[in-house]
Structure formats: structure tokens, C-alpha cells
Amino acid sequence: MNVDSYRDQVVMITGAASGFGALLAKRLAGLGAKLVLGDRDSAELEQVAMALRATGTQVLAQPCDVTCEAQVKALVEAAVKVFGRLDVGVNNAGILTPMKRFIDTTEHELEQSFAVNAKGVFFGMQQQIRQMLAQGGGVILNVASMAGLGGAPKLAAYAAAKHAVVGLTRTAAVEYARQGIRINAVCPFYSATPMVTDSEVAEQQGFLAQGSPMKRLGTPDEIVAVMLMLCARDNSYMTGQAIAVDGGLSAY
Ligand SMILES: NC(=O)c1ccc[n+]([C@@H]2O[C@H](COP(=O)([O-])OP(=O)(O)OC[C@H]3O[C@@H](n4cnc5c(N)ncnc54)[C@H](O)[C@@H]3O)[C@@H](O)[C@H]2O)c1
């Protein structure tokens, strides 16, 4: 990746108050990007934004629940109003669903997962693509999961929505390839963000690690390194891909 890949690039990240989103924002700040950050947790989001502004980074932070189309639209509009364009959109906000057997999964859990994990990405993509068409190109990265590429036992509602993210990614990538919009998805295996460490998955980390050829989980830094590579300006021929970052799991 060219070191100047992100200098003065306007990058929007949803779910930026924690985990991958917050870490990506930090890395991008170090690379000279201008940041547009959204999260439904406005207090945590402001903490992240304040820390980044203290380093001299230009940050627009705005509460944004991705299940609400109007709030997602407002975030993209704010980006364009403040910075004049949107170079990169990262649809990262997501929730894990309770681990339970397929036959015990409820309609409500399926709807919740789709509302955040799939519809939230769909709203983000639509708004970002409209702006990118108007300005003549851009890059979108959707945060899917290994649960978007294969079966995820006890996570039916999560896996179904993450498969939808991969479908949205591939479809839009093909539709907008000629308009200079690259759209990819990243598909991490488990990694120790608060989604994992603060949930019922936490106690299973050792067991889950054994599932990957590397016999360990990925660090958030390792996932964010791939996110940076995927969105970089010089990664200009890759679109429509759902990239596994999984310690070799998908190679079995
Ligand atoms: N950590 C993992 O092991 C792992 C693996 C594969 C995929 N992912 C995906 O990575 C993405 C980031 O997750 P993370 O691990 O950093 O988790 P995290 O819980 O640390 O961060 C998720 C962020 O999304 C925000 N969020 C949740 N619902 C929202 C909504 N409706 N609107 C706006 N913001 C909302 C949360 O407030 C939080 O700040 C998610 O899409 C997740 O599914 C995570």
C-alpha cells in the first residue's frame, strides 16, 4: 500500500465507536485521512472523535443508527457538506446475535440481525453510491464475516444477514464497476473486539481458535490491516470480492 494512499481522503465509518471501526479510524488518522464517523452509541463515539481531534485529525462525528435510513442519509450529507466529497465508505456497524440452536432462533432475532447487519449496510451503500456517482467514483468496504461465507453453527440469524452483505457487495460491485466505484467485503473470523470479549463468545475463544489452521484468533490490528489494504487507492483493480481473513480456516 502506497503510504500516501489515504492522505486527504474523506472516509466514512459506521460503528466507529468500538472495535474494528474505532481502530480503523485511528489508523486512518495516522495516514492523513479526514474522518466521518457514525455510531448509535453517541457518548463512546464522541470519546473516539475527541481523541482523534487531539492528534490534529479533521473529524466529523455524528450519532447514526444504521437501521434508520434517514440517519444514514444525514451522515453522508454531512460528509459532503463539511468535506465536499466522500472517497471511502466503510459499512462496519454490526451486532452479534445470541448463540442458540437453529430451531430456537426467533423471528425477532432474525429481524434484529437483518435490521442492523444487512439493512444497515444496504442503506449505507445506497447513500454512498449516489454520492460517488455524482462525484465520479469511490470505494466501499462492507464488513461481513466468515459467517457470510459459510455456515456458522448457533448463529443462524447472524450468518443469514452476513450472507446478505456478501450478496449486496457482489451485486453492487458488478452494477457500478464501470462508474469507478469499487465495492468489496471483508470477512473476518473471530477477533477479540468488544463484540467477542463482552459477549457469551468470550469464554469460547480458546475453542474457536482451535478451528483455524493458525490455532489462534486474529487480532483487531490484523483485520484492520486488511481493511486498509482493500480500500487503498492503489488497490484499483479489485472489486466484488469477499475476502476471508481467517488464519487459513477457509483453506480446509
Ligand atoms: N469481532 C469479530 O470477531 C468479528 C468477526 C467477523 C465480523 N465482525 C463484524 O465486524 C463489525 C464490527 O464489529 P466489532 O467486532 O468491531 O464489534 P464492536 O461491538 O466492538 O463494534 C460494533 C460497533 O457497532 C455499533 N453499532 C451496533 N449497532 C449499531 C447500529 N444500529 N447503528 C450504528 N452503530 C451500531 C456499536 O455501537 C459498536 O460501536 C461488525 O459488522 C461485526 O459483525 C466482527
Short mmCIF file of C-alpha atoms and ligand atoms in Angstrom, two decimals:
data_model
loop_
_atom_site.label_atom_id
_atom_site.label_comp_id
_atom_site.label_asym_id
_atom_site.label_seq_id
_atom_site.Cartn_x
_atom_site.Cartn_y
_atom_site.Cartn_z
CA MET A 1 0.00 0.00 0.00
CA ASN A 2 1.30 3.42 -1.01
CA VAL A 3 1.92 5.49 2.15
CA ASP A 4 0.01 8.40 0.64
CA SER A 5 -3.00 6.24 -0.21
CA TYR A 6 -5.22 7.94 2.35
CA ARG A 7 -3.79 11.46 2.57
CA ASP A 8 -6.75 13.91 2.49
CA GLN A 9 -9.16 11.12 1.60
CA VAL A 10 -12.63 11.53 3.13
CA VAL A 11 -13.55 8.25 4.82
CA MET A 12 -16.90 7.44 6.43
CA ILE A 13 -17.09 4.63 9.00
CA THR A 14 -20.24 3.34 10.69
CA GLY A 15 -19.95 1.59 14.04
CA ALA A 16 -16.89 3.75 14.69
CA ALA A 17 -17.21 3.91 18.48
CA SER A 18 -15.68 0.49 19.18
CA GLY A 19 -13.70 -2.46 17.86
CA PHE A 20 -12.66 -2.54 14.20
CA GLY A 21 -14.37 0.77 13.42
CA ALA A 22 -12.58 2.73 16.13
CA LEU A 23 -9.22 1.10 15.34
CA LEU A 24 -9.63 1.75 11.60
CA ALA A 25 -10.39 5.41 12.36
CA LYS A 26 -7.19 5.63 14.41
CA ARG A 27 -5.05 4.06 11.68
CA LEU A 28 -6.60 6.32 9.01
CA ALA A 29 -5.99 9.39 11.16
CA GLY A 30 -2.31 8.41 11.24
CA LEU A 31 -2.34 8.21 7.43
CA GLY A 32 -3.77 11.71 6.98
CA ALA A 33 -7.42 10.92 6.19
CA LYS A 34 -10.41 13.13 7.03
CA LEU A 35 -12.93 11.14 9.01
CA VAL A 36 -16.71 10.94 9.07
CA LEU A 37 -17.69 8.75 11.99
CA GLY A 38 -21.11 7.41 12.95
CA ASP A 39 -22.37 5.11 15.69
CA ARG A 40 -25.58 4.64 17.63
CA ASP A 41 -23.56 4.98 20.86
CA SER A 42 -23.06 8.74 20.78
CA ALA A 43 -21.13 9.00 24.07
CA GLU A 44 -18.49 6.45 23.04
CA LEU A 45 -18.37 7.96 19.56
CA GLU A 46 -17.58 11.38 20.98
CA GLN A 47 -14.73 9.88 23.06
CA VAL A 48 -13.21 8.34 19.93
CA ALA A 49 -13.64 11.59 17.98
CA MET A 50 -12.11 13.74 20.73
CA ALA A 51 -9.03 11.53 20.95
CA LEU A 52 -8.53 11.75 17.18
CA ARG A 53 -9.06 15.52 17.03
CA ALA A 54 -6.39 15.87 19.72
CA THR A 55 -3.91 14.44 17.19
CA GLY A 56 -4.86 17.12 14.64
CA THR A 57 -7.18 14.97 12.52
CA GLN A 58 -10.30 16.54 11.00
CA VAL A 59 -13.22 14.50 12.36
CA LEU A 60 -16.93 14.84 11.78
CA ALA A 61 -18.75 12.65 14.30
CA GLN A 62 -22.50 12.27 14.25
CA PRO A 63 -24.85 9.85 16.03
CA CYS A 64 -26.13 7.41 13.45
CA ASP A 65 -28.27 4.33 13.93
CA VAL A 66 -27.79 2.41 10.67
CA THR A 67 -31.23 0.83 10.93
CA CYS A 68 -32.67 4.29 10.22
CA GLU A 69 -32.30 5.28 6.56
CA ALA A 70 -32.74 8.99 7.36
CA GLN A 71 -29.82 8.94 9.82
CA VAL A 72 -27.54 7.19 7.33
CA LYS A 73 -28.53 9.70 4.64
CA ALA A 74 -27.85 12.54 7.06
CA LEU A 75 -24.34 11.22 7.76
CA VAL A 76 -23.43 11.08 4.07
CA GLU A 77 -24.94 14.54 3.53
CA ALA A 78 -22.93 15.90 6.46
CA ALA A 79 -19.74 14.42 4.98
CA VAL A 80 -20.35 16.17 1.67
CA LYS A 81 -21.34 19.45 3.35
CA VAL A 82 -18.22 19.55 5.53
CA PHE A 83 -15.61 17.92 3.29
CA GLY A 84 -17.10 18.30 -0.21
CA ARG A 85 -16.97 14.62 -1.18
CA LEU A 86 -16.85 11.02 0.08
CA ASP A 87 -13.93 8.92 -1.11
CA VAL A 88 -14.40 5.80 1.01
CA GLY A 89 -17.45 4.38 2.80
CA VAL A 90 -16.95 1.62 5.37
CA ASN A 91 -20.19 -0.08 6.43
CA ASN A 92 -18.94 -1.67 9.61
CA ALA A 93 -21.70 -1.34 12.25
CA GLY A 94 -22.94 -4.74 13.31
CA ILE A 95 -24.36 -6.84 16.13
CA LEU A 96 -23.85 -10.43 17.14
CA THR A 97 -26.99 -12.45 17.82
CA PRO A 98 -27.43 -14.74 20.86
CA MET A 99 -25.83 -18.14 20.30
CA LYS A 100 -28.58 -20.70 20.07
CA ARG A 101 -29.69 -23.68 18.07
CA PHE A 102 -31.20 -23.02 14.66
CA ILE A 103 -34.61 -24.33 15.77
CA ASP A 104 -34.64 -21.99 18.78
CA THR A 105 -33.80 -18.83 16.79
CA THR A 106 -36.71 -16.40 16.94
CA GLU A 107 -38.25 -14.26 14.24
CA HIS A 108 -37.33 -11.20 16.32
CA GLU A 109 -33.64 -12.22 16.39
CA LEU A 110 -33.67 -12.74 12.64
CA GLU A 111 -35.29 -9.33 12.14
CA GLN A 112 -32.87 -7.59 14.51
CA SER A 113 -29.89 -9.11 12.77
CA PHE A 114 -31.20 -8.15 9.34
CA ALA A 115 -32.09 -4.63 10.50
CA VAL A 116 -28.52 -3.83 11.61
CA ASN A 117 -26.25 -6.25 9.77
CA ALA A 118 -27.93 -6.27 6.35
CA LYS A 119 -30.32 -3.32 6.03
CA GLY A 120 -27.82 -1.02 7.74
CA VAL A 121 -25.23 -1.94 5.11
CA PHE A 122 -27.81 -1.58 2.32
CA PHE A 123 -28.75 1.95 3.46
CA GLY A 124 -25.08 2.92 3.71
CA MET A 125 -24.28 1.57 0.26
CA GLN A 126 -27.22 3.30 -1.41
CA GLN A 127 -26.33 6.70 0.02
CA GLN A 128 -22.62 6.26 -0.66
CA ILE A 129 -23.14 5.05 -4.23
CA ARG A 130 -25.44 8.01 -5.02
CA GLN A 131 -22.74 10.42 -3.85
CA MET A 132 -19.95 8.51 -5.60
CA LEU A 133 -21.88 8.51 -8.89
CA ALA A 134 -22.27 12.28 -8.57
CA GLN A 135 -18.57 12.84 -7.89
CA GLY A 136 -17.22 10.26 -10.36
CA GLY A 137 -16.10 7.31 -8.24
CA GLY A 138 -15.21 5.99 -4.82
CA VAL A 139 -14.59 2.91 -2.71
CA ILE A 140 -16.93 0.96 -0.44
CA LEU A 141 -15.99 -1.71 2.07
CA ASN A 142 -18.65 -3.76 3.82
CA VAL A 143 -17.73 -5.63 6.97
CA ALA A 144 -19.26 -9.08 6.56
CA SER A 145 -17.82 -12.11 8.37
CA MET A 146 -16.71 -15.68 7.82
CA ALA A 147 -20.35 -16.27 8.82
CA GLY A 148 -21.16 -14.59 5.49
CA LEU A 149 -19.21 -17.19 3.51
CA GLY A 150 -20.09 -20.43 5.27
CA GLY A 151 -22.23 -21.97 7.95
CA ALA A 152 -21.90 -20.59 11.50
CA PRO A 153 -23.35 -23.07 13.97
CA LYS A 154 -25.59 -21.44 16.63
CA LEU A 155 -25.54 -18.14 14.74
CA ALA A 156 -28.24 -18.62 12.10
CA ALA A 157 -29.64 -15.08 12.31
CA TYR A 158 -26.17 -13.54 12.16
CA ALA A 159 -24.99 -15.81 9.33
CA ALA A 160 -28.09 -15.16 7.22
CA ALA A 161 -27.61 -11.39 7.43
CA LYS A 162 -23.86 -11.60 6.75
CA HIS A 163 -24.51 -13.76 3.66
CA ALA A 164 -26.85 -10.97 2.56
CA VAL A 165 -23.97 -8.48 2.94
CA VAL A 166 -21.85 -10.56 0.58
CA GLY A 167 -24.74 -10.66 -1.92
CA LEU A 168 -25.21 -6.88 -1.74
CA THR A 169 -21.46 -6.39 -2.18
CA ARG A 170 -21.12 -8.57 -5.26
CA THR A 171 -24.27 -7.24 -6.92
CA ALA A 172 -23.49 -3.56 -6.47
CA ALA A 173 -19.85 -4.11 -7.45
CA VAL A 174 -20.92 -5.52 -10.80
CA GLU A 175 -23.52 -2.78 -11.34
CA TYR A 176 -21.13 0.10 -10.65
CA ALA A 177 -17.75 -1.20 -11.83
CA ARG A 178 -17.83 0.99 -14.93
CA GLN A 179 -18.65 4.08 -12.90
CA GLY A 180 -15.38 3.87 -10.97
CA ILE A 181 -16.88 2.56 -7.74
CA ARG A 182 -15.06 -0.40 -6.17
CA ILE A 183 -17.05 -2.41 -3.63
CA ASN A 184 -15.62 -5.25 -1.56
CA ALA A 185 -16.36 -7.06 1.69
CA VAL A 186 -14.04 -8.22 4.42
CA CYS A 187 -14.89 -11.50 6.14
CA PRO A 188 -13.05 -11.89 9.44
CA PHE A 189 -13.02 -14.95 11.63
CA TYR A 190 -13.44 -14.22 15.36
CA SER A 191 -11.25 -11.42 16.69
CA ALA A 192 -11.06 -10.02 20.20
CA THR A 193 -13.09 -6.82 19.90
CA PRO A 194 -15.77 -5.98 22.50
CA MET A 195 -18.28 -7.87 20.30
CA VAL A 196 -16.42 -11.03 21.28
CA THR A 197 -14.84 -10.17 24.64
CA ASP A 198 -18.05 -8.71 26.11
CA SER A 199 -20.32 -11.50 24.91
CA GLU A 200 -21.03 -15.16 25.54
CA VAL A 201 -18.43 -15.95 22.86
CA ALA A 202 -15.66 -14.73 25.22
CA GLU A 203 -15.35 -18.00 27.12
CA GLN A 204 -15.19 -19.97 23.87
CA GLN A 205 -12.23 -18.10 22.37
CA GLY A 206 -9.78 -20.94 23.07
CA PHE A 207 -12.09 -23.50 21.50
CA LEU A 208 -12.78 -21.29 18.47
CA ALA A 209 -9.07 -20.64 17.96
CA GLN A 210 -8.51 -24.38 17.52
CA GLY A 211 -10.77 -24.27 14.44
CA SER A 212 -8.28 -22.24 12.43
CA PRO A 213 -5.05 -23.67 10.99
CA MET A 214 -3.10 -20.96 12.84
CA LYS A 215 -4.70 -22.16 16.10
CA ARG A 216 -5.37 -18.63 17.23
CA LEU A 217 -7.88 -15.84 16.66
CA GLY A 218 -6.95 -12.79 14.61
CA THR A 219 -6.05 -9.58 16.39
CA PRO A 220 -8.10 -6.46 15.58
CA ASP A 221 -4.90 -4.99 14.11
CA GLU A 222 -4.63 -7.88 11.64
CA ILE A 223 -8.22 -7.37 10.47
CA VAL A 224 -7.84 -3.60 10.16
CA ALA A 225 -4.62 -4.06 8.15
CA VAL A 226 -6.65 -5.91 5.51
CA MET A 227 -9.42 -3.30 5.61
CA LEU A 228 -6.81 -0.63 4.85
CA MET A 229 -5.39 -2.67 2.00
CA LEU A 230 -8.83 -3.23 0.46
CA CYS A 231 -9.78 0.47 0.45
CA ALA A 232 -6.40 1.81 -0.61
CA ARG A 233 -6.27 3.98 -3.72
CA ASP A 234 -3.68 1.75 -5.40
CA ASN A 235 -5.81 -1.41 -4.92
CA SER A 236 -7.62 -0.23 -8.01
CA TYR A 237 -8.45 -3.48 -9.87
CA MET A 238 -10.18 -5.37 -7.03
CA THR A 239 -13.96 -5.22 -6.81
CA GLY A 240 -16.82 -7.54 -5.90
CA GLN A 241 -14.67 -9.65 -3.59
CA ALA A 242 -15.48 -11.10 -0.18
CA ILE A 243 -12.08 -11.52 1.41
CA ALA A 244 -11.61 -14.07 4.20
CA VAL A 245 -9.25 -13.05 6.99
CA ASP A 246 -9.32 -16.24 8.99
CA GLY A 247 -5.94 -17.73 9.80
CA GLY A 248 -6.44 -20.19 6.94
CA LEU A 249 -9.82 -21.57 8.04
CA SER A 250 -11.38 -21.33 4.58
CA ALA A 251 -8.44 -23.19 3.03
CA TYR A 252 -9.54 -26.50 4.61
N1 LIG B 1 -15.08 -9.21 16.23
C1 LIG B 1 -15.28 -10.26 15.46
O1 LIG B 1 -14.90 -11.38 15.79
C2 LIG B 1 -15.95 -10.10 14.13
C3 LIG B 1 -15.83 -11.14 13.20
C4 LIG B 1 -16.45 -11.00 11.96
C5 LIG B 1 -17.15 -9.86 11.66
N2 LIG B 1 -17.26 -8.86 12.59
C6 LIG B 1 -18.01 -7.67 12.21
O2 LIG B 1 -17.20 -6.54 12.39
C7 LIG B 1 -18.04 -5.38 12.54
C8 LIG B 1 -17.52 -4.56 13.71
O3 LIG B 1 -17.67 -5.33 14.88
P1 LIG B 1 -16.66 -5.28 16.12
O4 LIG B 1 -16.11 -6.65 16.28
O5 LIG B 1 -15.74 -4.14 15.99
O6 LIG B 1 -17.72 -5.09 17.29
P2 LIG B 1 -17.96 -3.93 18.37
O7 LIG B 1 -19.16 -4.40 19.13
O8 LIG B 1 -16.71 -3.65 19.08
O9 LIG B 1 -18.33 -2.67 17.47
C9 LIG B 1 -19.55 -2.57 16.79
C10 LIG B 1 -19.97 -1.12 16.78
O10 LIG B 1 -21.18 -1.02 16.02
C11 LIG B 1 -22.06 -0.17 16.70
N3 LIG B 1 -23.45 -0.47 16.32
C12 LIG B 1 -24.19 -1.56 16.63
N4 LIG B 1 -25.43 -1.43 16.13
C13 LIG B 1 -25.46 -0.23 15.50
C14 LIG B 1 -26.46 0.48 14.80
N5 LIG B 1 -27.71 0.01 14.68
N6 LIG B 1 -26.16 1.68 14.26
C15 LIG B 1 -24.91 2.19 14.41
N7 LIG B 1 -23.93 1.59 15.09
C16 LIG B 1 -24.20 0.38 15.63
C17 LIG B 1 -21.82 -0.45 18.18
O11 LIG B 1 -22.29 0.63 19.00
C18 LIG B 1 -20.30 -0.57 18.19
O12 LIG B 1 -19.68 0.67 18.38
C19 LIG B 1 -19.45 -5.92 12.71
O13 LIG B 1 -20.16 -5.79 11.50
C20 LIG B 1 -19.24 -7.38 13.04
O14 LIG B 1 -20.35 -8.19 12.70
C21 LIG B 1 -16.69 -8.96 13.80
#
